[in-house]
Amino acid sequence: MKIETRDVGEVRILEPSGKITIGVGDVALREAVHDAVQSGSKKILVDLSDTTTMDSSAIGELVSAYTTVTNRGGQLKLLNLPPKVADILQITQLITVFEVYDNEQEAIASF
Amino acid sequence: MKIETRDVGEVRILEPSGKITIGVGDVALREAVHDAVQSGSKKILVDLSDTTTMDSSAIGELVSAYTTVTNRGGQLKLLNLPPKVADILQITQLITVFEVYDNEQEAIASF
Amino acid sequence: MISAESNVHLVIGSQIENIELVQIVLEESLRKLEVGDDASHAISLAVGEAVANAIQHGNERDPGKRVEVDLALDGDDLVVKVADEGRGFDPTQLPDPCAPDNLLQPNGRGILFMNSYMDSIDYSFDAQGGTMVTLRKRLGAPRPEAPAADHKEMG
Amino acid sequence: MISAESNVHLVIGSQIENIELVQIVLEESLRKLEVGDDASHAISLAVGEAVANAIQHGNERDPGKRVEVDLALDGDDLVVKVADEGRGFDPTQLPDPCAPDNLLQPNGRGILFMNSYMDSIDYSFDAQGGTMVTLRKRLGAPRPEAPAADHKEMG
Ligand SMILES: Nc1ncnc2c1ncn2[C@@H]1O[C@H](COP(=O)(O)OP(=O)(O)O)[C@@H](O)[C@H]1O
Ligand SMILES: Nc1ncnc2c1ncn2[C@@H]1O[C@H](COP(=O)(O)OP(=O)(O)O)[C@@H](O)[C@H]1O
């Protein structure tokens, strides 16, 4: 797992790729969100296009990130769910919590 | 493991690639040599450039192939030993049995 | 725990890094059974959750405690058993992670993953306290893209 | 056979395909110990020979008989044990595969591979007949291209 980070205007886009699982990338995801929040970013978009799998621990980190950002008055949204990840958000009902986009421009404009 | 086969003049060149180990490619190697012998080929060159490893079973197949071809009045020679394969031929002293080349033209001309 | 029909049995120390080792063995075994990538991914996720629970909640990451994983075929069913040396727990007393109040909890979704991705999961507890979870999934369903993997030997 | 220092223990049926499974677990464990590719390749070749012998000569490919593989660290040494349920043999009575008369034999080089690629190999035999071979190799030698892998926990 590795996470690429880029900014488009005020939106911080995080692009984790590969497996996010316990001990493999869950902490990296937490740190990337933490860094974004620390640097004052209130608009965070997590692009999951290249994420191949997430276990319950990774989902937990995503939820914690959502909570942290929301509590600071920011927004965390998701972009491009691969089928396996969409499945997981369905199973966990988190699809009802996250705002999900499949087009980067639209996602950015939505903040 | 897969084996590519090509003919240059009267020389049948076999190019096994990947791992040749027990249950993985040792039989394929035997069959490729068998086919060459059946088709009347008496000049067989095994190019090991892309062979990543050989276990004792694969070495056994190579020795059997050598014996079969020699018994029929043919020749079996080796081309391009990667360091790991060269090591194995050293350890087994088979380096004293096989004629080994590191240049295809020279190898072909030697038959 | 090694049954007569066991095909592969793995014993690991309680290190988080060993979860991946179990998944590698599992995925390689499924590949040999010609199980498709999607099914293999689902099973691997579920088994990863079971092993994570055994390491974290069961053995509390005590490196001296072992987790045992057993892979077997029972007819067309893959049967995976994961056992730890912990104190057990009451699986009937767990909060529902999908209840509206729990949706934003960071934990509590592992058993949901196992239930969602396998046909069945069953807990049993040792007199000495260890937990064993048995995960089951039918592999035999014919898949359009490849010949059915029925009656193949595992591993 | 599971020792206190054992880090990974694997039990497989006597199918040739399972040799690769053992090698995958071994290579993954060595990767985590930051063992270099060449050393890992050498160890994997040697262990593959030991498992092949256990399956073929020890258990005579009887699918009901098991091969046990144990990976452990003893200080800086990797210690791999491979045990079968066969009838044993006398390792002192084997022909030398490098003797001129044997050079063209198709078999008989497995133990030579093990000896060449490991620091030591030792055979022991069970009262009931099973064979256990213990392969040992020092991992601790500092390598120029990466920090030494000393004192790391396996797997
Ligand atoms: N092997 C186990 N040993 C002891 N307790 C367990 C075990 N597996 C699960 N549990 C208990 O069940 C709870 C729910 O597990 P799970 O659904 O996997 O979510 P999580 O692991 O995120 O807490 C755990 O928090 C733990 O209290
Ligand atoms: N685990 C074992 N159980 C019984 N016999 C064995 C075992 N390992 C090795 N042997 C005997 O030792 C011989 C030499 O083994 P080896 O050097 O590996 O060569 P090969 O396996 O090609 O015969 C075998 O042919 C067999 O007779």
PDB file of N, CA and C in Angstrom, chain C residues 39-72:
ATOM      1  N   ALA C  39     -14.029 -14.896  -5.627  1.00  0.00           N
ATOM      2  CA  ALA C  39     -14.340 -15.796  -4.507  1.00  0.00           C
ATOM      3  C   ALA C  39     -13.133 -15.911  -3.587  1.00  0.00           C
ATOM      4  N   SER C  40     -11.961 -15.989  -4.176  1.00  0.00           N
ATOM      5  CA  SER C  40     -10.747 -16.117  -3.382  1.00  0.00           C
ATOM      6  C   SER C  40     -10.544 -14.868  -2.518  1.00  0.00           C
ATOM      7  N   HIS C  41     -10.791 -13.718  -3.099  1.00  0.00           N
ATOM      8  CA  HIS C  41     -10.671 -12.455  -2.359  1.00  0.00           C
ATOM      9  C   HIS C  41     -11.632 -12.431  -1.174  1.00  0.00           C
ATOM     10  N   ALA C  42     -12.857 -12.852  -1.411  1.00  0.00           N
ATOM     11  CA  ALA C  42     -13.881 -12.839  -0.353  1.00  0.00           C
ATOM     12  C   ALA C  42     -13.469 -13.774   0.797  1.00  0.00           C
ATOM     13  N   ILE C  43     -13.044 -14.973   0.444  1.00  0.00           N
ATOM     14  CA  ILE C  43     -12.657 -15.948   1.473  1.00  0.00           C
ATOM     15  C   ILE C  43     -11.440 -15.443   2.244  1.00  0.00           C
ATOM     16  N   SER C  44     -10.511 -14.860   1.523  1.00  0.00           N
ATOM     17  CA  SER C  44      -9.287 -14.375   2.152  1.00  0.00           C
ATOM     18  C   SER C  44      -9.580 -13.229   3.127  1.00  0.00           C
ATOM     19  N   LEU C  45     -10.504 -12.354   2.742  1.00  0.00           N
ATOM     20  CA  LEU C  45     -10.901 -11.265   3.643  1.00  0.00           C
ATOM     21  C   LEU C  45     -11.491 -11.840   4.925  1.00  0.00           C
ATOM     22  N   ALA C  46     -12.407 -12.796   4.774  1.00  0.00           N
ATOM     23  CA  ALA C  46     -13.085 -13.376   5.939  1.00  0.00           C
ATOM     24  C   ALA C  46     -12.081 -14.078   6.854  1.00  0.00           C
ATOM     25  N   VAL C  47     -11.198 -14.863   6.262  1.00  0.00           N
ATOM     26  CA  VAL C  47     -10.226 -15.602   7.076  1.00  0.00           C
ATOM     27  C   VAL C  47      -9.245 -14.632   7.739  1.00  0.00           C
ATOM     28  N   GLY C  48      -8.889 -13.571   7.026  1.00  0.00           N
ATOM     29  CA  GLY C  48      -8.030 -12.545   7.624  1.00  0.00           C
ATOM     30  C   GLY C  48      -8.662 -11.951   8.878  1.00  0.00           C
ATOM     31  N   GLU C  49      -9.965 -11.717   8.842  1.00  0.00           N
ATOM     32  CA  GLU C  49     -10.665 -11.185  10.017  1.00  0.00           C
ATOM     33  C   GLU C  49     -10.617 -12.186  11.172  1.00  0.00           C
ATOM     34  N   ALA C  50     -10.814 -13.457  10.854  1.00  0.00           N
ATOM     35  CA  ALA C  50     -10.801 -14.480  11.904  1.00  0.00           C
ATOM     36  C   ALA C  50      -9.419 -14.565  12.552  1.00  0.00           C
ATOM     37  N   VAL C  51      -8.389 -14.512  11.726  1.00  0.00           N
ATOM     38  CA  VAL C  51      -7.020 -14.605  12.268  1.00  0.00           C
ATOM     39  C   VAL C  51      -6.688 -13.332  13.050  1.00  0.00           C
ATOM     40  N   ALA C  52      -7.127 -12.188  12.548  1.00  0.00           N
ATOM     41  CA  ALA C  52      -6.885 -10.928  13.275  1.00  0.00           C
ATOM     42  C   ALA C  52      -7.533 -10.982  14.655  1.00  0.00           C
ATOM     43  N   ASN C  53      -8.756 -11.496  14.737  1.00  0.00           N
ATOM     44  CA  ASN C  53      -9.428 -11.615  16.031  1.00  0.00           C
ATOM     45  C   ASN C  53      -8.697 -12.581  16.960  1.00  0.00           C
ATOM     46  N   ALA C  54      -8.243 -13.701  16.392  1.00  0.00           N
ATOM     47  CA  ALA C  54      -7.523 -14.693  17.208  1.00  0.00           C
ATOM     48  C   ALA C  54      -6.255 -14.073  17.796  1.00  0.00           C
ATOM     49  N   ILE C  55      -5.548 -13.292  16.973  1.00  0.00           N
ATOM     50  CA  ILE C  55      -4.297 -12.669  17.433  1.00  0.00           C
ATOM     51  C   ILE C  55      -4.572 -11.556  18.436  1.00  0.00           C
ATOM     52  N   GLN C  56      -5.529 -10.691  18.097  1.00  0.00           N
ATOM     53  CA  GLN C  56      -5.736  -9.494  18.909  1.00  0.00           C
ATOM     54  C   GLN C  56      -6.595  -9.742  20.134  1.00  0.00           C
ATOM     55  N   HIS C  57      -7.778 -10.304  19.919  1.00  0.00           N
ATOM     56  CA  HIS C  57      -8.712 -10.470  21.038  1.00  0.00           C
ATOM     57  C   HIS C  57      -8.449 -11.767  21.787  1.00  0.00           C
ATOM     58  N   GLY C  58      -8.195 -12.848  21.036  1.00  0.00           N
ATOM     59  CA  GLY C  58      -7.953 -14.140  21.683  1.00  0.00           C
ATOM     60  C   GLY C  58      -6.614 -14.129  22.419  1.00  0.00           C
ATOM     61  N   ASN C  59      -5.545 -14.097  21.658  1.00  0.00           N
ATOM     62  CA  ASN C  59      -4.208 -14.221  22.261  1.00  0.00           C
ATOM     63  C   ASN C  59      -3.644 -12.895  22.753  1.00  0.00           C
ATOM     64  N   GLU C  60      -4.394 -11.825  22.585  1.00  0.00           N
ATOM     65  CA  GLU C  60      -3.959 -10.494  23.026  1.00  0.00           C
ATOM     66  C   GLU C  60      -2.516 -10.196  22.628  1.00  0.00           C
ATOM     67  N   ARG C  61      -2.173 -10.592  21.429  1.00  0.00           N
ATOM     68  CA  ARG C  61      -0.847 -10.345  20.824  1.00  0.00           C
ATOM     69  C   ARG C  61       0.308 -10.930  21.636  1.00  0.00           C
ATOM     70  N   ASP C  62       0.029 -11.848  22.535  1.00  0.00           N
ATOM     71  CA  ASP C  62       1.102 -12.519  23.288  1.00  0.00           C
ATOM     72  C   ASP C  62       1.896 -13.393  22.300  1.00  0.00           C
ATOM     73  N   PRO C  63       3.169 -13.034  22.038  1.00  0.00           N
ATOM     74  CA  PRO C  63       3.903 -13.749  21.001  1.00  0.00           C
ATOM     75  C   PRO C  63       4.112 -15.233  21.327  1.00  0.00           C
ATOM     76  N   GLY C  64       3.974 -15.604  22.590  1.00  0.00           N
ATOM     77  CA  GLY C  64       4.123 -17.012  22.958  1.00  0.00           C
ATOM     78  C   GLY C  64       2.880 -17.841  22.677  1.00  0.00           C
ATOM     79  N   LYS C  65       1.766 -17.173  22.406  1.00  0.00           N
ATOM     80  CA  LYS C  65       0.536 -17.921  22.130  1.00  0.00           C
ATOM     81  C   LYS C  65       0.365 -18.141  20.631  1.00  0.00           C
ATOM     82  N   ARG C  66      -0.151 -19.305  20.291  1.00  0.00           N
ATOM     83  CA  ARG C  66      -0.256 -19.690  18.895  1.00  0.00           C
ATOM     84  C   ARG C  66      -1.663 -19.542  18.339  1.00  0.00           C
ATOM     85  N   VAL C  67      -1.717 -19.312  17.053  1.00  0.00           N
ATOM     86  CA  VAL C  67      -2.983 -19.400  16.325  1.00  0.00           C
ATOM     87  C   VAL C  67      -2.841 -20.573  15.356  1.00  0.00           C
ATOM     88  N   GLU C  68      -3.841 -21.444  15.340  1.00  0.00           N
ATOM     89  CA  GLU C  68      -3.820 -22.572  14.413  1.00  0.00           C
ATOM     90  C   GLU C  68      -4.876 -22.365  13.337  1.00  0.00           C
ATOM     91  N   VAL C  69      -4.481 -22.637  12.116  1.00  0.00           N
ATOM     92  CA  VAL C  69      -5.399 -22.483  10.988  1.00  0.00           C
ATOM     93  C   VAL C  69      -5.414 -23.795  10.215  1.00  0.00           C
ATOM     94  N   ASP C  70      -6.589 -24.278   9.958  1.00  0.00           N
ATOM     95  CA  ASP C  70      -6.730 -25.553   9.276  1.00  0.00           C
ATOM     96  C   ASP C  70      -7.586 -25.355   8.025  1.00  0.00           C
ATOM     97  N   LEU C  71      -7.064 -25.770   6.884  1.00  0.00           N
ATOM     98  CA  LEU C  71      -7.817 -25.671   5.627  1.00  0.00           C
ATOM     99  C   LEU C  71      -8.195 -27.081   5.189  1.00  0.00           C
ATOM    100  N   ALA C  72      -9.456 -27.279   4.874  1.00  0.00           N
ATOM    101  CA  ALA C  72      -9.873 -28.609   4.430  1.00  0.00           C
ATOM    102  C   ALA C  72     -11.013 -28.476   3.444  1.00  0.00           C
TER     103      ALA C  72
END
